[in-house]
CSV table of C-alpha atoms in Angstrom, one decimal:
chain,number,residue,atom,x,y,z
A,1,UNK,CA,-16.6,10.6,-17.5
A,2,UNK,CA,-14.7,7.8,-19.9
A,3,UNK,CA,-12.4,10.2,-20.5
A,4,UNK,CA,-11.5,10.9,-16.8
A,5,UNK,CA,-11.1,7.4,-15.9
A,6,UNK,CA,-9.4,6.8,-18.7
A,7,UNK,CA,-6.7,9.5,-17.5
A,8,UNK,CA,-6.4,8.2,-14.2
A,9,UNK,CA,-5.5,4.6,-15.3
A,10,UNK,CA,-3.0,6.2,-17.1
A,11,UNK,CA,-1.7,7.9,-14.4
A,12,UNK,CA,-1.8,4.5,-11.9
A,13,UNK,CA,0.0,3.1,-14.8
A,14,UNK,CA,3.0,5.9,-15.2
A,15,UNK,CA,3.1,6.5,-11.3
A,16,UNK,CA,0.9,4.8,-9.0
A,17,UNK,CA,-1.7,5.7,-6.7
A,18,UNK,CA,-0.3,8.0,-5.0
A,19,UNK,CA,0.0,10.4,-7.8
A,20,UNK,CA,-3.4,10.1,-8.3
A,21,UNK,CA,-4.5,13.1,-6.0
A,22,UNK,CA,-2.1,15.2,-7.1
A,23,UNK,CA,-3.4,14.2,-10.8
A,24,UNK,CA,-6.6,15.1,-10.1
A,25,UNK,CA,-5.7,18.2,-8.1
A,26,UNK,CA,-4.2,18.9,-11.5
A,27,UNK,CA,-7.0,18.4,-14.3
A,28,UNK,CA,-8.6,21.3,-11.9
A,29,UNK,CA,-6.6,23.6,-13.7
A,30,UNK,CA,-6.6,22.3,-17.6
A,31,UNK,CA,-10.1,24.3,-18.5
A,32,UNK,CA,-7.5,27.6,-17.6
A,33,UNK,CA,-5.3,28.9,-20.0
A,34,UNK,CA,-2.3,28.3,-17.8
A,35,UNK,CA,0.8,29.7,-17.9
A,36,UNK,CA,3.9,29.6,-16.0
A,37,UNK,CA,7.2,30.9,-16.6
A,38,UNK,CA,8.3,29.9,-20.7
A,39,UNK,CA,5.6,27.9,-22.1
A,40,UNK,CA,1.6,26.9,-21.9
A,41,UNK,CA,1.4,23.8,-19.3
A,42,UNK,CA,-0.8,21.2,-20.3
A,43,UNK,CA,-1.2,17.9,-19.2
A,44,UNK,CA,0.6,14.8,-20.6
A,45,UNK,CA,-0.5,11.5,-20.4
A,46,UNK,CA,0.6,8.0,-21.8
A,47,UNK,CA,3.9,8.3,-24.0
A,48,UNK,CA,5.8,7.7,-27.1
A,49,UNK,CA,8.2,5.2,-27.6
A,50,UNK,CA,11.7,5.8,-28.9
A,51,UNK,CA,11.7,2.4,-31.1
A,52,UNK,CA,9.1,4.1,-32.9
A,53,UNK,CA,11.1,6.8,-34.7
A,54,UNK,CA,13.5,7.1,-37.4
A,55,UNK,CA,17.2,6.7,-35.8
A,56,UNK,CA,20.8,4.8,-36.3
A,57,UNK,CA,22.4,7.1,-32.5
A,58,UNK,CA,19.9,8.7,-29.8
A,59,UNK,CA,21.4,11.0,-27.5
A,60,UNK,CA,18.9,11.0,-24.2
A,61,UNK,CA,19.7,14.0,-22.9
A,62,UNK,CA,18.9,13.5,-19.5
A,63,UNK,CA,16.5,16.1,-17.6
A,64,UNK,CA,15.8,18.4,-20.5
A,65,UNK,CA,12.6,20.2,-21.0
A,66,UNK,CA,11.3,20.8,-24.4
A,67,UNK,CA,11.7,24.9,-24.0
A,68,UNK,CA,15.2,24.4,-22.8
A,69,UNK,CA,16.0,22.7,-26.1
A,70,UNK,CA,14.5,25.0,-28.3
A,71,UNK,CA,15.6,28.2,-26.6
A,72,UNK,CA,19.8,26.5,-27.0
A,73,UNK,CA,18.7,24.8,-30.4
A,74,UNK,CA,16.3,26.7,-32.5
A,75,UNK,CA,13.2,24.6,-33.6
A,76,UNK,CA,12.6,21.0,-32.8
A,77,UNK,CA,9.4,18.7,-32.4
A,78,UNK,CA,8.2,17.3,-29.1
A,79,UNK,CA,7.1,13.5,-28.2
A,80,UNK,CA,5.8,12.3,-24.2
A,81,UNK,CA,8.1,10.7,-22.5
A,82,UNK,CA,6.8,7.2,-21.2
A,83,UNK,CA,8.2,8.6,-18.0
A,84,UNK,CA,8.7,11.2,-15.3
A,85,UNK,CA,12.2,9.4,-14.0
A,86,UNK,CA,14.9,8.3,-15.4
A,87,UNK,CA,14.2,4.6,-12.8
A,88,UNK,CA,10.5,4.7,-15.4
A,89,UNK,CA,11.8,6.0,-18.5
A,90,UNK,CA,14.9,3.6,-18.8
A,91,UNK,CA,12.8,0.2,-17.4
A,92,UNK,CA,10.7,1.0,-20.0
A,93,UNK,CA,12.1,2.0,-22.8
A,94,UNK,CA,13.9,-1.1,-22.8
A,95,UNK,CA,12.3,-3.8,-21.7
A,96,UNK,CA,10.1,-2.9,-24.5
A,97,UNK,CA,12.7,-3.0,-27.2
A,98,UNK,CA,12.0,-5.3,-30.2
A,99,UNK,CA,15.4,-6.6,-30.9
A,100,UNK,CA,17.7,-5.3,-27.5
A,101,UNK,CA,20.5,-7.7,-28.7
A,102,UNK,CA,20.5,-5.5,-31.7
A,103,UNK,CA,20.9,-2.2,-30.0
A,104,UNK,CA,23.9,-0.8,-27.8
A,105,UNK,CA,23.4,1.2,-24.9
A,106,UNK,CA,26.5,3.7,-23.3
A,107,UNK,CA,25.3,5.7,-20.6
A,108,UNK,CA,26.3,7.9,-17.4
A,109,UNK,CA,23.1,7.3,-15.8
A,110,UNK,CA,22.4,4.8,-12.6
A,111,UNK,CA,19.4,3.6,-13.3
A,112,UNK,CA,20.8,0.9,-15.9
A,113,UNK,CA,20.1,-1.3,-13.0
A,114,UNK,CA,17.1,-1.6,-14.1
A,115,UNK,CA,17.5,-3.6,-17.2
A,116,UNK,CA,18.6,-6.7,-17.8
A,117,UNK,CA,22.2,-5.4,-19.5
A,118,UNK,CA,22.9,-9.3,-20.9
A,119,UNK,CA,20.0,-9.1,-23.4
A,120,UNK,CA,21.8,-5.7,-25.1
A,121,UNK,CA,23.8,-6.2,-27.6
A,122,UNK,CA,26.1,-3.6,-26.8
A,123,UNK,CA,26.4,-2.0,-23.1
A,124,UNK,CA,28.8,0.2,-21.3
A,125,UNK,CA,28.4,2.4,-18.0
A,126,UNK,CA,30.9,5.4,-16.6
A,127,UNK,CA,30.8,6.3,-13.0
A,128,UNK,CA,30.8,9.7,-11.8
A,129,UNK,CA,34.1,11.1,-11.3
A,130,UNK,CA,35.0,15.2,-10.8
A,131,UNK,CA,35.4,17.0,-13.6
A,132,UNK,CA,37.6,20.3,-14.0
A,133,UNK,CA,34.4,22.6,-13.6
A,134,UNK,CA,34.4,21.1,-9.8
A,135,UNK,CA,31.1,19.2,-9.5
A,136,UNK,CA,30.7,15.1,-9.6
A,137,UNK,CA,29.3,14.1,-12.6
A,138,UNK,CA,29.8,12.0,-15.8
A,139,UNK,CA,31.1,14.7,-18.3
A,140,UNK,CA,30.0,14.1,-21.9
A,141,UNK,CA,33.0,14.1,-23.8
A,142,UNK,CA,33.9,10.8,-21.9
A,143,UNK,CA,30.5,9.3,-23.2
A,144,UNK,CA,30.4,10.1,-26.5
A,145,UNK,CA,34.2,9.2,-27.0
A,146,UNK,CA,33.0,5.9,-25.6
A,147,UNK,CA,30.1,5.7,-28.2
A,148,UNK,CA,32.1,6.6,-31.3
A,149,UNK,CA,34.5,3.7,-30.6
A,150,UNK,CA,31.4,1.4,-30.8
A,151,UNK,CA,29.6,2.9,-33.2
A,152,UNK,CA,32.8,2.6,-35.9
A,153,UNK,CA,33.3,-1.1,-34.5
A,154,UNK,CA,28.8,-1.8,-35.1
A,155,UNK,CA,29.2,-4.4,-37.5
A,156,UNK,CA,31.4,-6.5,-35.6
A,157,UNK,CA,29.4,-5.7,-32.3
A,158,UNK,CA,26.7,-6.6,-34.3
A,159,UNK,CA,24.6,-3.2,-33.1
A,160,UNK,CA,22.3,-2.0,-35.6
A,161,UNK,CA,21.5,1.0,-32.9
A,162,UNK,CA,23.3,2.7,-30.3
A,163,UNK,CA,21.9,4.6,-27.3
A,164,UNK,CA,23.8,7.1,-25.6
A,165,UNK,CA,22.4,8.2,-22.5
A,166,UNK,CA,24.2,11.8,-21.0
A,167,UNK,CA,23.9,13.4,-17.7
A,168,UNK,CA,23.7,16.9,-18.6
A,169,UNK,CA,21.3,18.9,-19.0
A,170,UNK,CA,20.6,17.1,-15.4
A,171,UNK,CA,22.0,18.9,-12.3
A,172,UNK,CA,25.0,19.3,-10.6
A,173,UNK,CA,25.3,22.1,-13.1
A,174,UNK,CA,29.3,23.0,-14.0
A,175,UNK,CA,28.6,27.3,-13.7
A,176,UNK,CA,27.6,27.1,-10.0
A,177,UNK,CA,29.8,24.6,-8.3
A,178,UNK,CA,28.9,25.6,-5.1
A,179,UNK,CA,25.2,25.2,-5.4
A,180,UNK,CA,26.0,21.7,-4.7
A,181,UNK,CA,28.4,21.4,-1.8
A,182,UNK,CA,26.9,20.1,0.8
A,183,UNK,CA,27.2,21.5,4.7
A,184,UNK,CA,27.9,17.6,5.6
A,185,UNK,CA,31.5,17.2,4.1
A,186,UNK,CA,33.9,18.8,1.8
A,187,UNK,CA,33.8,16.6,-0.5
A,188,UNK,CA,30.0,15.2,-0.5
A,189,UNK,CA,27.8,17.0,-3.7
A,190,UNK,CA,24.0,17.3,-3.9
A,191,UNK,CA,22.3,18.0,-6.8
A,192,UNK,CA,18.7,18.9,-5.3
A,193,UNK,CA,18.9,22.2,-6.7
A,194,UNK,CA,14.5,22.0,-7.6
A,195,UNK,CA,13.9,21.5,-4.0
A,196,UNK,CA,16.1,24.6,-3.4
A,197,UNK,CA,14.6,26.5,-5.5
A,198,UNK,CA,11.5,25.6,-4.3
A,199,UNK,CA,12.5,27.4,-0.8
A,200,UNK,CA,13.6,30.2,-2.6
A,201,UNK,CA,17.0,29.7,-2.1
A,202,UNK,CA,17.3,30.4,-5.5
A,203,UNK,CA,15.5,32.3,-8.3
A,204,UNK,CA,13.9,31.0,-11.2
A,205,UNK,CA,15.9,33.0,-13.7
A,206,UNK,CA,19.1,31.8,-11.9
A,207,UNK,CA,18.6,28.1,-12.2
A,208,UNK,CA,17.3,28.5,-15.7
A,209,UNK,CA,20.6,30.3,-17.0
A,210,UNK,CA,22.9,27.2,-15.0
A,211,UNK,CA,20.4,24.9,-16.9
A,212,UNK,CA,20.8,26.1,-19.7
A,213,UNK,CA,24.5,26.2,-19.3
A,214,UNK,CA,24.4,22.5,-18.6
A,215,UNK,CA,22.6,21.7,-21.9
A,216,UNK,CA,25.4,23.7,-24.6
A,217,UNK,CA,27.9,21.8,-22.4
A,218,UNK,CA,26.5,18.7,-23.4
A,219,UNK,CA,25.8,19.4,-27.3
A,220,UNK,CA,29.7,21.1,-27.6
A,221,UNK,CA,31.4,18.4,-25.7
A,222,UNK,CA,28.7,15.6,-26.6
A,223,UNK,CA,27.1,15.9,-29.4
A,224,UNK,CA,28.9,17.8,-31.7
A,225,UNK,CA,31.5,14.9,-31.5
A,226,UNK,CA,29.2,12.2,-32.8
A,227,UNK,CA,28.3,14.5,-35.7
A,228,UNK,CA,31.7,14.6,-37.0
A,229,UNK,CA,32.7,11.1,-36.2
A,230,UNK,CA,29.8,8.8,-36.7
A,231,UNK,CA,27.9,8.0,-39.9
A,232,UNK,CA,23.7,8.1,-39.3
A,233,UNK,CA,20.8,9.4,-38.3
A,234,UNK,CA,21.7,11.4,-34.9
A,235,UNK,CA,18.5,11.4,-32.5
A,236,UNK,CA,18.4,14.5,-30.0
A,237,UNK,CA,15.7,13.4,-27.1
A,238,UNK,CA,15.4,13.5,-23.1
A,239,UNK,CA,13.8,11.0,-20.6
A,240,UNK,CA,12.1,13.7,-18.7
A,241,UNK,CA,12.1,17.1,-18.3
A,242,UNK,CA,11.9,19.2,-14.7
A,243,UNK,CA,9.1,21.7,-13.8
A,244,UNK,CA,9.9,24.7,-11.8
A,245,UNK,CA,6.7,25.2,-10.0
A,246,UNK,CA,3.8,24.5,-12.8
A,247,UNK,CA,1.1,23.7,-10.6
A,248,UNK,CA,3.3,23.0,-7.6
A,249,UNK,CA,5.6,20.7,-9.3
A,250,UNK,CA,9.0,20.6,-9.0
A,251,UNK,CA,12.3,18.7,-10.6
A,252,UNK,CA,10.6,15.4,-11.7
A,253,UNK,CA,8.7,13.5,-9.4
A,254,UNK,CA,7.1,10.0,-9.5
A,255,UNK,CA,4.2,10.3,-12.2
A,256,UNK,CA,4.1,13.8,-12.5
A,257,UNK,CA,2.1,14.7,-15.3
A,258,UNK,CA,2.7,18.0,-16.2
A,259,UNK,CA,3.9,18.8,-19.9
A,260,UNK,CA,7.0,20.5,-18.8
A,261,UNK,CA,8.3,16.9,-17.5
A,262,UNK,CA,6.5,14.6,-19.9
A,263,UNK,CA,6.5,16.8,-23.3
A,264,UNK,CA,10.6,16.3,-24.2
A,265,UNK,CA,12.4,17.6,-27.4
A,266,UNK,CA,12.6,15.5,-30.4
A,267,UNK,CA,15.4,16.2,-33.2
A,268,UNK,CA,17.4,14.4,-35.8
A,269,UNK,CA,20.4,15.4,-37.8
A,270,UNK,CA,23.2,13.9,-40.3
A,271,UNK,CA,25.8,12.8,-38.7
A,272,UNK,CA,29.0,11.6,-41.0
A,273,UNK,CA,32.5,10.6,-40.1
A,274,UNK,CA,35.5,12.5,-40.4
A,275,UNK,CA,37.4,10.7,-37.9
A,276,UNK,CA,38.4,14.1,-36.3
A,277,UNK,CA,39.1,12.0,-33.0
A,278,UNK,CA,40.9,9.2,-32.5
A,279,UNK,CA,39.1,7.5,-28.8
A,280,UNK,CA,40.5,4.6,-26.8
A,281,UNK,CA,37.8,1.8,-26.2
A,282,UNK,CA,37.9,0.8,-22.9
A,283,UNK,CA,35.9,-1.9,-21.8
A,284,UNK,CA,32.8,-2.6,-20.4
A,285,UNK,CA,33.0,-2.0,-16.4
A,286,UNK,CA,30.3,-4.4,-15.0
A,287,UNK,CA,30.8,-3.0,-11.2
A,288,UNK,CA,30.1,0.8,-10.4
A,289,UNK,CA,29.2,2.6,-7.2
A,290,UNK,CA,25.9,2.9,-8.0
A,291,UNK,CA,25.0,4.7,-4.5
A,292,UNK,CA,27.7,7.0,-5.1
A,293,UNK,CA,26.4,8.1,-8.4
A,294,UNK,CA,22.9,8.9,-7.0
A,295,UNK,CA,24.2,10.9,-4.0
A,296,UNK,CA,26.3,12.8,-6.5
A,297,UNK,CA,23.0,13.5,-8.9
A,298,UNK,CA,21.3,14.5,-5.9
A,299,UNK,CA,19.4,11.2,-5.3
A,300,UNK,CA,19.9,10.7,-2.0
């Protein structure tokens, strides 16, 4: 009995009572050897902190479950995310940094607006724009150019870490452009695709190969950069993941607590610089369409 309330304060305190139900709805199932789709789903409480590992860049990798990674990568370890959103996993993660004027922060994503920017020591946000492949996103050449610039100039930043924050693996996904045209407007993009394919407007094999598309377009036009023009530890990690129907969950809700959301990849490698690109710093923009980027990732 301990043990069962213990798990639901957890979940008040990653969601809020009204995940609660659907918690409990869940812990039904975890006497069963469950399995749906690539992986055993378990569930995932509490969370580990990113200040806690070993790290000089973190690529977030946003919306990236921890099969995803290791079908695209090969072998990698797993931590909880502290959250099932990017709005929880970014609020957190940083207001419970040590030292945030120490630590730099370039991302794509729109829930920055949930920190408190000043205290960074470092930060930097791109707005969605459309990219050649025809969807509205933040591509992630434009980010990690960004975050080599600052990362060469650390020392006189005075950034002892630098997070960079992607939108890809996240939806709209560049291989099906026309998943996310809208009926409302030429020109207006939804990225809802888990609700979709929760009608069956899609099958699960289908979003799964655009997924994965998503993610080797981030680590060829992302990451691979930093590797061969930063110096340091190179962090490979998401703030969530998506389930695609694990006991009826799907995308990543509010406090879901499903390991296919909270379970995330974890992976470092050696990055060293061989100054193979040359990047333009821009500067800091301190005023972005924030609605527009969340109607473009499907948000509203």
């Amino acid at each position: 009995m301990n043990d069962k309330i213990r798990r639901l304060q957890e979940l008040y305190q990653s969601g809020g009572a009204a995940e609660i139900g659907r918690g409990v709805l869940s812990w039904i199932w975890t006497s069963r050897s469950s399995k749906w789709g690539r992986k055993k789903v378990t569930l995932a409480l509490g969370g580990d902190t990113v200040w806690d590992q070993d790290w000089d860049i973190l690529c977030v990798l946003d919306g990236c479950r921890s099969d995803l990674f290791e079908e695209v990568v090969g072998d990698s370890d797993t931590i909880t995310s502290i959250g099932s959103t990017s709005r929880t996993w970014v609020s957190r993660t940083f207001n419970s940094c040590p030292k945030p004027e120490r630590v730099g922060y370039v991302t794509g994503n729109p829930f920055w607006t949930e920190i408190d920017t000043k205290e960074l020591g470092y930060f930097h946000v791109e707005s969605v724009a459309e990219t050649k492949h025809g969807i509205e996103t933040v591509s992630p050449d434009v980010l990690a150019e960004h975050a080599i610039n600052v990362w060469r100039r650390r020392e006189s930043l005075g950034v002892d870490r630098l997070i960079l924050h992607f939108m890809q693996p996240h939806a709209p996904f560049r291989s099906e452009p026309l998943w996310f045209k809208q009926a409302i407007g030429e020109d207006s993009w939804s990225a809802n695709v888990w609700k979709r394919l929760q009608d069956g407007e899609f099958t699960e094999g289908e979003v799964w190969e655009a997924y994965k598309d998503n993610l080797i377009w981030v680590l060829e036009d992302g990451v691979r950069l930093l590797l061969s023009n930063c110096d340091g530890s190179i962090g490979m990690t998401a703030d969530h993941g998506n389930a695609m129907g694990e006991w009826g969950f799907y995308g990543h809700p509010l406090g879901c607590p499903v390991s296919t959301v909270r379970e995330v990849p974890w992976k470092t490698v050696s990055g060293s610089d061989n100054e193979t690109i040359q990047p333009d710093l821009k500067e800091a923009i301190s005023s972005i369409d924030t609605e527009g980027q969340l109607e473009a990732l499907g948000y509203k």
